[in-house]
mmCIF file of C-alpha atoms in Angstrom:
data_model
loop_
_atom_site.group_PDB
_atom_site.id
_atom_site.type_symbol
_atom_site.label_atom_id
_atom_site.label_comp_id
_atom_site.label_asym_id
_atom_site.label_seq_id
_atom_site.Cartn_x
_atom_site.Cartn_y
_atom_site.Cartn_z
ATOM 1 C CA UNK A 1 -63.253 274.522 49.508
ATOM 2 C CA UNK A 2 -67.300 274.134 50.388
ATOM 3 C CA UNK A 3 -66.819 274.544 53.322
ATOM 4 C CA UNK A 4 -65.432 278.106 52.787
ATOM 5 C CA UNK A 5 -67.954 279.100 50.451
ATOM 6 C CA UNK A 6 -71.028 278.002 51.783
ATOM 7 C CA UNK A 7 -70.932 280.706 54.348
ATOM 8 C CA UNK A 8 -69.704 283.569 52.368
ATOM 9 C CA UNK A 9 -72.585 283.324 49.830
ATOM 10 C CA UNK A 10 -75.082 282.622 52.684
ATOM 11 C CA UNK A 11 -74.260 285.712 54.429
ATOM 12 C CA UNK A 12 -73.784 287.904 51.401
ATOM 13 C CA UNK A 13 -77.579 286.896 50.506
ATOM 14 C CA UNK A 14 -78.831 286.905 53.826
ATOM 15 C CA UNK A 15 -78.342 290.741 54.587
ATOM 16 C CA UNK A 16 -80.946 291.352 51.740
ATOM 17 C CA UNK A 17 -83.893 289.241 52.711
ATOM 18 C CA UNK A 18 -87.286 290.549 54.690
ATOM 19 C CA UNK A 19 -87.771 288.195 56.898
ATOM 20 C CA UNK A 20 -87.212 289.110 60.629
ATOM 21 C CA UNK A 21 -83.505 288.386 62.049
ATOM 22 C CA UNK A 22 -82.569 287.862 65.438
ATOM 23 C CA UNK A 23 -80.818 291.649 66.206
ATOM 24 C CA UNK A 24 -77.837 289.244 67.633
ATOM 25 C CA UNK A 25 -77.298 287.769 63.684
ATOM 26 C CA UNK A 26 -78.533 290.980 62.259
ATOM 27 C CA UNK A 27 -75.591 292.594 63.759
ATOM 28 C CA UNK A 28 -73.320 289.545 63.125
ATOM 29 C CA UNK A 29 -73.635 289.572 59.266
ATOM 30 C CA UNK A 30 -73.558 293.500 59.072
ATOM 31 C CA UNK A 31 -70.441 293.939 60.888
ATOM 32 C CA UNK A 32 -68.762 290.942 58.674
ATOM 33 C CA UNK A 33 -70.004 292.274 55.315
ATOM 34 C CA UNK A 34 -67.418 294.269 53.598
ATOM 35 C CA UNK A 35 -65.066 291.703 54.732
ATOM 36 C CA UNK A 36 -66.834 288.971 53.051
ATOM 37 C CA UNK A 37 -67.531 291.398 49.354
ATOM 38 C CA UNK A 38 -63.743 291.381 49.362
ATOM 39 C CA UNK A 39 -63.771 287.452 50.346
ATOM 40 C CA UNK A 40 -66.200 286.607 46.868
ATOM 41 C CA UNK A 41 -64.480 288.984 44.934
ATOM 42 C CA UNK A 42 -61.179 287.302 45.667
ATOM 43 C CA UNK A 43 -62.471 283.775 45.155
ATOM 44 C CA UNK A 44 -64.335 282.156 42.507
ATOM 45 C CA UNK A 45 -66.643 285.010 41.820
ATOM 46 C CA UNK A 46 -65.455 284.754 37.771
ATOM 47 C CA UNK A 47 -66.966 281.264 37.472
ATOM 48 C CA UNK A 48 -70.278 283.304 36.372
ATOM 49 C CA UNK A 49 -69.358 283.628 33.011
ATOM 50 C CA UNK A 50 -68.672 279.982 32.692
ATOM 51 C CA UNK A 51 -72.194 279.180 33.982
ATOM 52 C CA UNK A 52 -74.212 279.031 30.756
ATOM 53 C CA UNK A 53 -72.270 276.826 29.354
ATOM 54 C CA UNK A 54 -71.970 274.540 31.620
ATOM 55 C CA UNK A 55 -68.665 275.794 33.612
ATOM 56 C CA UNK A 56 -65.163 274.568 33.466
ATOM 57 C CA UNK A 57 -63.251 271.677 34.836
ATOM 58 C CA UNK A 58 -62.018 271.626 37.959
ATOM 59 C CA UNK A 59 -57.829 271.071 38.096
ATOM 60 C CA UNK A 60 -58.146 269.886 41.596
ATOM 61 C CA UNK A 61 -61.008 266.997 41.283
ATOM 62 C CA UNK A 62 -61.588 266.461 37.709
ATOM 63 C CA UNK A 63 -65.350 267.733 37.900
ATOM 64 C CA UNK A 64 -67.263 269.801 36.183
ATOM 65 C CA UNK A 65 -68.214 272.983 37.465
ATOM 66 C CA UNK A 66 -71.693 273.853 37.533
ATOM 67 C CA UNK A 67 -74.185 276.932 39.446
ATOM 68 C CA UNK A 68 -77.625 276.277 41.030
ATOM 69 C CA UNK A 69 -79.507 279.149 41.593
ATOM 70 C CA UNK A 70 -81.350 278.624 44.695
ATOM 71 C CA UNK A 71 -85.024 280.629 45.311
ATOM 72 C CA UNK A 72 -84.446 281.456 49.092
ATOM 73 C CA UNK A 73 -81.971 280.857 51.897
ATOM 74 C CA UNK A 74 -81.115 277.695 52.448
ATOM 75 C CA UNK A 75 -84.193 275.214 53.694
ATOM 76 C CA UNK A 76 -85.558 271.959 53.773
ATOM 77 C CA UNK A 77 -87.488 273.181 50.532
ATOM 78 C CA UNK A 78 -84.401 272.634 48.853
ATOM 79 C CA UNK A 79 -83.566 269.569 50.502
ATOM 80 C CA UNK A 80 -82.745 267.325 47.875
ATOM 81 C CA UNK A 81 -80.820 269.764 46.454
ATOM 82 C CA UNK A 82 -78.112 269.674 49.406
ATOM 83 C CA UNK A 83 -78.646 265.823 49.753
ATOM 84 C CA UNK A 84 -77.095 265.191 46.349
ATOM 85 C CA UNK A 85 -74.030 267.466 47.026
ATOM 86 C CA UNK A 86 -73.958 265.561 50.689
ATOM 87 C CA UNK A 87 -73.992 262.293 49.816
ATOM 88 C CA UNK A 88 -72.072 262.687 46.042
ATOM 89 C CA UNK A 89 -74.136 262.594 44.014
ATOM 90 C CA UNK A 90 -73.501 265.588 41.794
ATOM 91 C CA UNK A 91 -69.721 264.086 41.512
ATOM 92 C CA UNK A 92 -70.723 260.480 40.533
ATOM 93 C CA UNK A 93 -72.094 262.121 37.528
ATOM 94 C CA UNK A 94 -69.051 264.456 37.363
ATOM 95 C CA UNK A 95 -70.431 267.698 39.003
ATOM 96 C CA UNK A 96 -68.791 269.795 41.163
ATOM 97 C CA UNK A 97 -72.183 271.643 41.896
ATOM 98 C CA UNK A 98 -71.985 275.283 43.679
ATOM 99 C CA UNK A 99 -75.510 276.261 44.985
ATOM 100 C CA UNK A 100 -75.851 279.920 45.420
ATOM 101 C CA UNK A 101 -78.749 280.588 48.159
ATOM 102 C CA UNK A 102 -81.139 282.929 46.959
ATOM 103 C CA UNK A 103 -83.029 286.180 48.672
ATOM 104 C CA UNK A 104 -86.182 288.316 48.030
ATOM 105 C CA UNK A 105 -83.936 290.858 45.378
ATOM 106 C CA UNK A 106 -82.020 287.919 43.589
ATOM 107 C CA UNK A 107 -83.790 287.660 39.764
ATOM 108 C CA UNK A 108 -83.739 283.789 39.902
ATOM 109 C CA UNK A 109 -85.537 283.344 36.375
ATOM 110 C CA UNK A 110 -83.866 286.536 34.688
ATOM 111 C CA UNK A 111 -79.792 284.637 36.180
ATOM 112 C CA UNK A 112 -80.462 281.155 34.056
ATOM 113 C CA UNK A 113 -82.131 283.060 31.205
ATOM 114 C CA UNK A 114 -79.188 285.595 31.108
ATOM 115 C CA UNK A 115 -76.370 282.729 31.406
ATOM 116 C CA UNK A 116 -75.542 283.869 35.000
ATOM 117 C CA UNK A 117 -76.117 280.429 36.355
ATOM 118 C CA UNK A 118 -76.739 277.266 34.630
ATOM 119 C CA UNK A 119 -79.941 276.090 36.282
ATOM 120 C CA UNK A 120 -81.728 277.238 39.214
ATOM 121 C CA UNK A 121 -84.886 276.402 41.551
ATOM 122 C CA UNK A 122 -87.915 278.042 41.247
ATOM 123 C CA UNK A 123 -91.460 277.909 41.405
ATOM 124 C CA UNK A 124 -93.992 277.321 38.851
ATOM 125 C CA UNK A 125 -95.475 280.389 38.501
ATOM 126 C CA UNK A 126 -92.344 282.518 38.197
ATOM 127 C CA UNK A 127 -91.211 280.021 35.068
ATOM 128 C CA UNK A 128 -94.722 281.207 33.575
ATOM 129 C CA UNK A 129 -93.869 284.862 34.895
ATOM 130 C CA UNK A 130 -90.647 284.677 32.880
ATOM 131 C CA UNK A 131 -91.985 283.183 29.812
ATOM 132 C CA UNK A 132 -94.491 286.265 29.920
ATOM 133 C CA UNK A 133 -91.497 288.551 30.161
ATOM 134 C CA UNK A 134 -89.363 286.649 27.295
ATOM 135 C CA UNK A 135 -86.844 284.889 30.241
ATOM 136 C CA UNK A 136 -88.092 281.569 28.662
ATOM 137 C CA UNK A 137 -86.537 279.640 31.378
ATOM 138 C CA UNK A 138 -87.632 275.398 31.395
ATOM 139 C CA UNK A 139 -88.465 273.063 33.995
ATOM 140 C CA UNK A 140 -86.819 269.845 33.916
ATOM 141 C CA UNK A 141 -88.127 268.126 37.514
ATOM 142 C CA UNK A 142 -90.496 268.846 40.637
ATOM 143 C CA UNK A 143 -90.200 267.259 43.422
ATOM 144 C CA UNK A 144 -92.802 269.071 45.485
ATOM 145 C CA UNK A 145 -95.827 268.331 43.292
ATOM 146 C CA UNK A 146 -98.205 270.180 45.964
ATOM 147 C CA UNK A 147 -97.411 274.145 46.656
ATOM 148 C CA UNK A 148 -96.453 274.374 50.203
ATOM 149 C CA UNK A 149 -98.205 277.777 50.504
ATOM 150 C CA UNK A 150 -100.925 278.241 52.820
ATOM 151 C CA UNK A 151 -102.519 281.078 55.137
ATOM 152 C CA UNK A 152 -102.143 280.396 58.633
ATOM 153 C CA UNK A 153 -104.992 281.045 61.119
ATOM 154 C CA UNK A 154 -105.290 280.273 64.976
ATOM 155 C CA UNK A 155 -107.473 276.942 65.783
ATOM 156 C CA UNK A 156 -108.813 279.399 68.191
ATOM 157 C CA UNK A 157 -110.476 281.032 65.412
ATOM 158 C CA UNK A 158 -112.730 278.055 63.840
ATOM 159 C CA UNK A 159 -111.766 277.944 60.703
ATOM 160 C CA UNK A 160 -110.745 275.117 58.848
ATOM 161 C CA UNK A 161 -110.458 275.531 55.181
ATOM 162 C CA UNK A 162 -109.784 279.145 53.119
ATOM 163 C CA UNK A 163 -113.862 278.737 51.684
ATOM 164 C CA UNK A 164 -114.148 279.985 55.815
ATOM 165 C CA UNK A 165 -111.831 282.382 55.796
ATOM 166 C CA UNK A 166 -114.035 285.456 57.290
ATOM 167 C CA UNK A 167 -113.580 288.482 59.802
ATOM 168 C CA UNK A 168 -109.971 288.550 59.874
ATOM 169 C CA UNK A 169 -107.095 290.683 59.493
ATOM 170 C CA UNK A 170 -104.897 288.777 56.541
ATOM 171 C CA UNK A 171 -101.246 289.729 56.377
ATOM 172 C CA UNK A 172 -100.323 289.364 52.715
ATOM 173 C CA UNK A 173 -97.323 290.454 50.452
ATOM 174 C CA UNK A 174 -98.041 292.603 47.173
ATOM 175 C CA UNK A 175 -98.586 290.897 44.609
ATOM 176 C CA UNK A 176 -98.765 287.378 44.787
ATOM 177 C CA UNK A 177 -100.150 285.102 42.562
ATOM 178 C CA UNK A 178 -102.140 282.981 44.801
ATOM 179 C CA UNK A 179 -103.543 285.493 46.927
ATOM 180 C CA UNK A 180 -104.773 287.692 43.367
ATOM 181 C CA UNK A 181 -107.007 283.514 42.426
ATOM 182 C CA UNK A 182 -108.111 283.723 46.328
ATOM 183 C CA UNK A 183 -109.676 286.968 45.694
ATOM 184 C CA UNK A 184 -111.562 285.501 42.678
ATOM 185 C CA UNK A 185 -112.560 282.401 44.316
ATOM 186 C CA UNK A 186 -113.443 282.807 47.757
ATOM 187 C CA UNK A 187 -116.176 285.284 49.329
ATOM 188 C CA UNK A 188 -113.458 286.838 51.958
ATOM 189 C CA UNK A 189 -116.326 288.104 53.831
ATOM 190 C CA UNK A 190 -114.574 290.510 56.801
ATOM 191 C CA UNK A 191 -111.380 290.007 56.066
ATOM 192 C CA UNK A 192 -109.030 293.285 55.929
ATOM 193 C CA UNK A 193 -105.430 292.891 54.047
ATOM 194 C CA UNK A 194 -102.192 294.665 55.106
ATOM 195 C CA UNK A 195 -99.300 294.404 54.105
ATOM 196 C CA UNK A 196 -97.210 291.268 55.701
ATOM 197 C CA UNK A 197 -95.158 292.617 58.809
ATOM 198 C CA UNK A 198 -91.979 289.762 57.658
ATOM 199 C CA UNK A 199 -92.583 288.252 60.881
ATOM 200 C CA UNK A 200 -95.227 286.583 63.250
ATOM 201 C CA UNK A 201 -94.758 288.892 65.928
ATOM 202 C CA UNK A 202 -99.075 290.594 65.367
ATOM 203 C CA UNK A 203 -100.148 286.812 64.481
ATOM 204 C CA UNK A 204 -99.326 285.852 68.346
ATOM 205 C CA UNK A 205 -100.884 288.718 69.608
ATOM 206 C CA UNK A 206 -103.991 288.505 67.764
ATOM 207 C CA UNK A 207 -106.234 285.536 67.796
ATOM 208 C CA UNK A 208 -108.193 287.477 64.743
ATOM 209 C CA UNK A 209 -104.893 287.643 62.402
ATOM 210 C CA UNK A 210 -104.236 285.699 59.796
ATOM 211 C CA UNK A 211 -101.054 285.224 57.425
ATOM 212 C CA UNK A 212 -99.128 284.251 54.701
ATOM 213 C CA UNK A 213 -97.420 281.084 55.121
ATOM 214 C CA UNK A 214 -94.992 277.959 54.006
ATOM 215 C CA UNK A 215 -96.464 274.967 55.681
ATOM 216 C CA UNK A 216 -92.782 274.313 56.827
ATOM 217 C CA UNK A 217 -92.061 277.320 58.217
ATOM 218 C CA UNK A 218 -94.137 280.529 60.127
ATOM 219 C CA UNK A 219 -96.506 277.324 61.368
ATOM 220 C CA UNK A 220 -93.075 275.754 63.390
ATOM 221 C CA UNK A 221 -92.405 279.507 64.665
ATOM 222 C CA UNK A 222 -95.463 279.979 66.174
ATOM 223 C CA UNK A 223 -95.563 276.598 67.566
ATOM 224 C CA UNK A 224 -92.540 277.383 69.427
ATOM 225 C CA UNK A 225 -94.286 280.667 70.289
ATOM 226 C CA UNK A 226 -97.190 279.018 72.098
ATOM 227 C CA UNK A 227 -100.081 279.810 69.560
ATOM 228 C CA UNK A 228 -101.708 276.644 68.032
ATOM 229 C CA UNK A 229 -101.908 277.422 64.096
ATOM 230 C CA UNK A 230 -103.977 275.741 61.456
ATOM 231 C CA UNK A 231 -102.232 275.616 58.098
ATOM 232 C CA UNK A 232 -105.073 276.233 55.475
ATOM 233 C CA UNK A 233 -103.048 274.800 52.175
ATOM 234 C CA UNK A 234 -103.106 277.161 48.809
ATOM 235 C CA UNK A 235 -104.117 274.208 46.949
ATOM 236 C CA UNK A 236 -107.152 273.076 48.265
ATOM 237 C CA UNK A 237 -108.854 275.775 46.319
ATOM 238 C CA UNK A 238 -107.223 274.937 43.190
ATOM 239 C CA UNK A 239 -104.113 276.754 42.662
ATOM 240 C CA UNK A 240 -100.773 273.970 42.929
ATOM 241 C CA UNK A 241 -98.171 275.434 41.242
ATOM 242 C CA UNK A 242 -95.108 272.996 41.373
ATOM 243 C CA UNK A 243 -92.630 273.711 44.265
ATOM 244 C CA UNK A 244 -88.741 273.639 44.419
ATOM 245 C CA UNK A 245 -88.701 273.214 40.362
ATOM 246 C CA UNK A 246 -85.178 272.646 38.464
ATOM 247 C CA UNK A 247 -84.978 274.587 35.629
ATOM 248 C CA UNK A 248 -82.150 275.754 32.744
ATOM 249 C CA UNK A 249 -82.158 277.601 29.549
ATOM 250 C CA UNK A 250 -83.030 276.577 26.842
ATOM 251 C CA UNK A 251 -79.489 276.930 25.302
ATOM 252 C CA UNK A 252 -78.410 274.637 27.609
ATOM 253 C CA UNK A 253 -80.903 271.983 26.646
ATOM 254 C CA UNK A 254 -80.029 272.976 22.982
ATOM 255 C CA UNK A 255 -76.509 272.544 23.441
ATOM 256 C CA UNK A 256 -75.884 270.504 26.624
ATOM 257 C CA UNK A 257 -78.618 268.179 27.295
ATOM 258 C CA UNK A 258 -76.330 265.429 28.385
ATOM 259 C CA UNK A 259 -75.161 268.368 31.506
ATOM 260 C CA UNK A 260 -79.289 268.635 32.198
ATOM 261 C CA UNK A 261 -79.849 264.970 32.174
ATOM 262 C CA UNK A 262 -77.014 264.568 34.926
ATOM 263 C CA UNK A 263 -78.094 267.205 36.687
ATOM 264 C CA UNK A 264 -81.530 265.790 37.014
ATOM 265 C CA UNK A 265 -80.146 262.337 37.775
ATOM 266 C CA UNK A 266 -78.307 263.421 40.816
ATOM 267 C CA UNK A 267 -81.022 265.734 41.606
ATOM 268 C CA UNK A 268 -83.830 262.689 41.965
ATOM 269 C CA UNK A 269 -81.331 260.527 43.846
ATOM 270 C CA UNK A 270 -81.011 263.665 46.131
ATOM 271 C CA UNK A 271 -84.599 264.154 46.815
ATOM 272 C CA UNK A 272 -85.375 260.355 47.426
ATOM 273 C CA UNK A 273 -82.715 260.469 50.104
ATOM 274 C CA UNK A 274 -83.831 263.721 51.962
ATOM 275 C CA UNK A 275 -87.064 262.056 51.386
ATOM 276 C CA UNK A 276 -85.986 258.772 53.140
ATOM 277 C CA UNK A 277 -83.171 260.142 55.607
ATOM 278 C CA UNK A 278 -82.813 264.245 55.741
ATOM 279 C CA UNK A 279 -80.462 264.014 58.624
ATOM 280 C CA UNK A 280 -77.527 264.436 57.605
ATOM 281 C CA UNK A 281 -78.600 267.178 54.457
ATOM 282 C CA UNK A 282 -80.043 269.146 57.528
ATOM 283 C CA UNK A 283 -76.691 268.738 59.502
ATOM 284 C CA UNK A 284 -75.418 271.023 56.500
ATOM 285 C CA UNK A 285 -78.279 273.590 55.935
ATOM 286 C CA UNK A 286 -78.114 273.982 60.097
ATOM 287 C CA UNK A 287 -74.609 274.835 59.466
ATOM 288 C CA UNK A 288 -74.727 277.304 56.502
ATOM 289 C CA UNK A 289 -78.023 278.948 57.399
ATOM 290 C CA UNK A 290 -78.067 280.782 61.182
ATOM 291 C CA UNK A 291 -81.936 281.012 61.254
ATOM 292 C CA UNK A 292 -82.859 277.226 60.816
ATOM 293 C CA UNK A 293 -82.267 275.139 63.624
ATOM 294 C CA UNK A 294 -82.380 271.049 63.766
ATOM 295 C CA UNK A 295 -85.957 271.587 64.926
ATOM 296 C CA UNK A 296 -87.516 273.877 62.714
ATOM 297 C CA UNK A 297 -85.655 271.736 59.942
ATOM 298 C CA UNK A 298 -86.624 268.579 60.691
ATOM 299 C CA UNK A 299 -90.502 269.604 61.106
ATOM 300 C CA UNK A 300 -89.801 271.134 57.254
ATOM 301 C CA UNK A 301 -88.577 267.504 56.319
ATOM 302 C CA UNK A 302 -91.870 265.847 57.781
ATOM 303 C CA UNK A 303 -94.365 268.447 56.094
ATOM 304 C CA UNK A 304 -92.723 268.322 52.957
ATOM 305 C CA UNK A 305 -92.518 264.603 52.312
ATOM 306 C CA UNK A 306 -96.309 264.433 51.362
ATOM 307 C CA UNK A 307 -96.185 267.372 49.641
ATOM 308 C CA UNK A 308 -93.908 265.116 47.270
ATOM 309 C CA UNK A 309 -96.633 262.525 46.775
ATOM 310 C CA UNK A 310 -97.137 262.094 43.033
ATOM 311 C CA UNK A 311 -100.995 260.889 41.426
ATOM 312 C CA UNK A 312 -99.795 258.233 40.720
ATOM 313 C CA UNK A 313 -97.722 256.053 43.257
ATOM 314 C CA UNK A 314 -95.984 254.482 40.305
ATOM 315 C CA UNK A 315 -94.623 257.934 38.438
ATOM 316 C CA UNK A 316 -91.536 259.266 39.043
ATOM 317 C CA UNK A 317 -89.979 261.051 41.370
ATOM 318 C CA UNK A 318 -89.956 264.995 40.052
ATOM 319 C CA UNK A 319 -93.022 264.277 37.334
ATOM 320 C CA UNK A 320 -94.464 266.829 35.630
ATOM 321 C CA UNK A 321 -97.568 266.895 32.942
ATOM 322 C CA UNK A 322 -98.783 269.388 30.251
ATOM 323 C CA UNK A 323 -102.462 268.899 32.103
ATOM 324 C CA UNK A 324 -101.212 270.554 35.369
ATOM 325 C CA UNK A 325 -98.974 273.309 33.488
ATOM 326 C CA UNK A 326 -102.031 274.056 31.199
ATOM 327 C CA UNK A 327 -104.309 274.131 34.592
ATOM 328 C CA UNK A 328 -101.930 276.748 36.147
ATOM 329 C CA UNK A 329 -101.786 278.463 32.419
ATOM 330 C CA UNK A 330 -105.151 279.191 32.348
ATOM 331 C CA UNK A 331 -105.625 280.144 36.083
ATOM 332 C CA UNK A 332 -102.773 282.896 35.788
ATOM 333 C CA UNK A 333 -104.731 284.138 32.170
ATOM 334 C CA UNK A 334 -107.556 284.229 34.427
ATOM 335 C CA UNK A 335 -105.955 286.861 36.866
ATOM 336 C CA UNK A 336 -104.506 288.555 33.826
ATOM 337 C CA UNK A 337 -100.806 288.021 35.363
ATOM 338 C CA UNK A 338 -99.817 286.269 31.767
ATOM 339 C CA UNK A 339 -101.167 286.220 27.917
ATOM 340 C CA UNK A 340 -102.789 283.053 26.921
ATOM 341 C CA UNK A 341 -100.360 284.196 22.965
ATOM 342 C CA UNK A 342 -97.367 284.268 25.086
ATOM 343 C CA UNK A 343 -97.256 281.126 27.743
ATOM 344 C CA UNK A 344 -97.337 277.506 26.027
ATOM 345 C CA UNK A 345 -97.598 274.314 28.257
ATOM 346 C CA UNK A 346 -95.188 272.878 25.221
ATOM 347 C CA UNK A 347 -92.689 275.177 26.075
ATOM 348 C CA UNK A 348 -92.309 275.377 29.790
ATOM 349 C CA UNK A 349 -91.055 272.171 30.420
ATOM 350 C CA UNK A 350 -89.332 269.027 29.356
ATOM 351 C CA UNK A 351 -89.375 265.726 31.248
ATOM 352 C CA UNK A 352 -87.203 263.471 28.920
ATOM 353 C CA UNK A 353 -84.755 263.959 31.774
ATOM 354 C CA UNK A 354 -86.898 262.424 34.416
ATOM 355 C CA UNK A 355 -86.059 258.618 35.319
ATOM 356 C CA UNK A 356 -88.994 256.341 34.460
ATOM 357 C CA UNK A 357 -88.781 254.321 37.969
ATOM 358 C CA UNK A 358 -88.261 256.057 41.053
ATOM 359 C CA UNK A 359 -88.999 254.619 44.872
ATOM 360 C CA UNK A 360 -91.930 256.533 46.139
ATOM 361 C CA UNK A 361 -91.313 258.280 49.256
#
């Protein structure tokens, strides 16, 4: 049954998304896509309106059915997502657990607030995004504590941390968060935006050009490319939204917190084994996903694992604290992307879910 769906949704998702495509898969996926509307249409597509409340129970296995709502396409970012379905550890706590790989035009925040899909993963800022827009959405676990997003430069350059960042051309999307605090925290003498090409094609052929990156991703590209790229990380100036975050309604919590606190138990036991051993996981997400290779995921295994580290080696896997949510609070009031009346660290997140002992990677 995964096995048939995995793809289906993969593809359906993947003709939407702005990142470059080989024109061999580009092709591929267009030429299969009406065939696989009618596909999801015939199969399982009405599970949606089970979602909010928790799904039904499968006849077949017994489980209950539940949707994750991934971000993006399928990557070592959600790692320990996949592990838990991989290794079982959604069904030891009675899951059946169908995640639904994400795109630029899919309203992550908006789907779990609606009832669309039980939980999702998200980022940190886009839970504070949706509490400004009333999609109160709540985080329940982290397990990248440290934002993978950085702006990648060529060591050829000489620059070595974003206070540098000078006479460049800086390939940026509209409108993100972090690049709206760099602007109010860094000189950026030189440096001309446009608007990010979606691929690394002017990076290579410009020793000058700089861009928007995830540490486990473009950097791997253009390593395979022949360029040698330094990975200037987001958060050294500051700005560490939470990565990869689990989050779910707050109906659900109302009215099915023992369905969160399983979900979050299987989740943890997922991350610490992509953490420990991401083979296997990566076997999968090689298999559903045609742009990520074994290589390009197992470098995104390696350069996420200390992006997991916690402040304190003793806290749990997935921690969060009303310190850091205030900190990113304030810094988005700052930028006037959110109303200090309208965001609450109180109300963002819940940890009671978290386990109070987990291995540290």
């Amino acid at each position: 049954m995964e096995s048939r769906r995995w793809p289906i949704v993969h593809i359906l998702g993947i003709l939407n998304m702005n990142r470059t495509l080989s024109p061999l898969t580009a092709a591929r996926l267009k030429s299969v896509s009406l065939v696989i509307c009618i596909a999801l249409l015939l199969s399982g597509c009405s599970s949606s309106s089970d979602s909010s409340a928790g799904g039904s129970t499968s006849e077949a296995s017994g489980l209950q059915q539940v949707s994750l709502q991934l971000n993006w396409f399928p990557e070592a970012e959600h790692g320990g997502y996949y592990a838990a379905d991989v290794h079982g550890y959604f069904a030891d706590e009675g899951l059946e657990v169908t995640l639904l790989p994400g795109g630029p035009n899919v309203p992550v925040v908006q789907s779990v607030a609606a009832g669309r899909a039980a939980f999702a993963v998200t980022n940190a800022d886009r839970v504070l995004f949706g509490h400004q827009a009333g999609a109160e959405v709540v985080a329940l676990f982290a397990p990248i504590q440290n934002t993978p997003r950085c702006i990648m430069v060529h060591r050829e350059s000489g620059i070595s941390k974003l206070a540098d960042l000078r006479d460049v051309t800086l390939a940026i999307g509209t409108g993100p968060a972090f690049f709206q605090y760099m602007q109010k925290h860094l000189p950026l003498t030189g440096v001309e935006t446009i608007a990010y090409p979606g691929s690394i094609g002017p990076f290579l052929a410009n020793k000058r050009f700089a861009q928007q990156a995830y540490i486990f991703s473009e950097p791997y590209v253009a390593k395979q490319q022949g360029a040698d790229p330094v990975a200037l990380m987001v958060s050294e100036i500051g700005y560490n939204p939470y990565a990869s975050v689990l989050v779910a309604s707050r109906k659900t919590l109302d009215t099915q917190s023992d369905l969160a606190q399983r979900i979050v138990r299987a989740s943890a036991r997922g991350w610490q084994k992509y953490l420990d051993d991401p083979a296997e996981t990566n076997a999968l997400i090689d298999s559903i996903n045609p742009d990520m290779d074994a290589g390009a995921l197992a470098f995104g295994a390696e350069q996420i694992r200390p992006l997991c580290d916690r402040e304190a080696p003793s806290a749990p896997l997935g921690q969060m604290t009303a310190a850091r949510w205030q900190t990113l609070i304030d810094q988005m009031v700052e930028i006037e992307l959110v109303d200090a009346d309208k965001v609450s660290a109180a109300r963002v997140f819940d940890d009671r879910f978290i386990a109070t002992t987990t291995t540290s990677p």
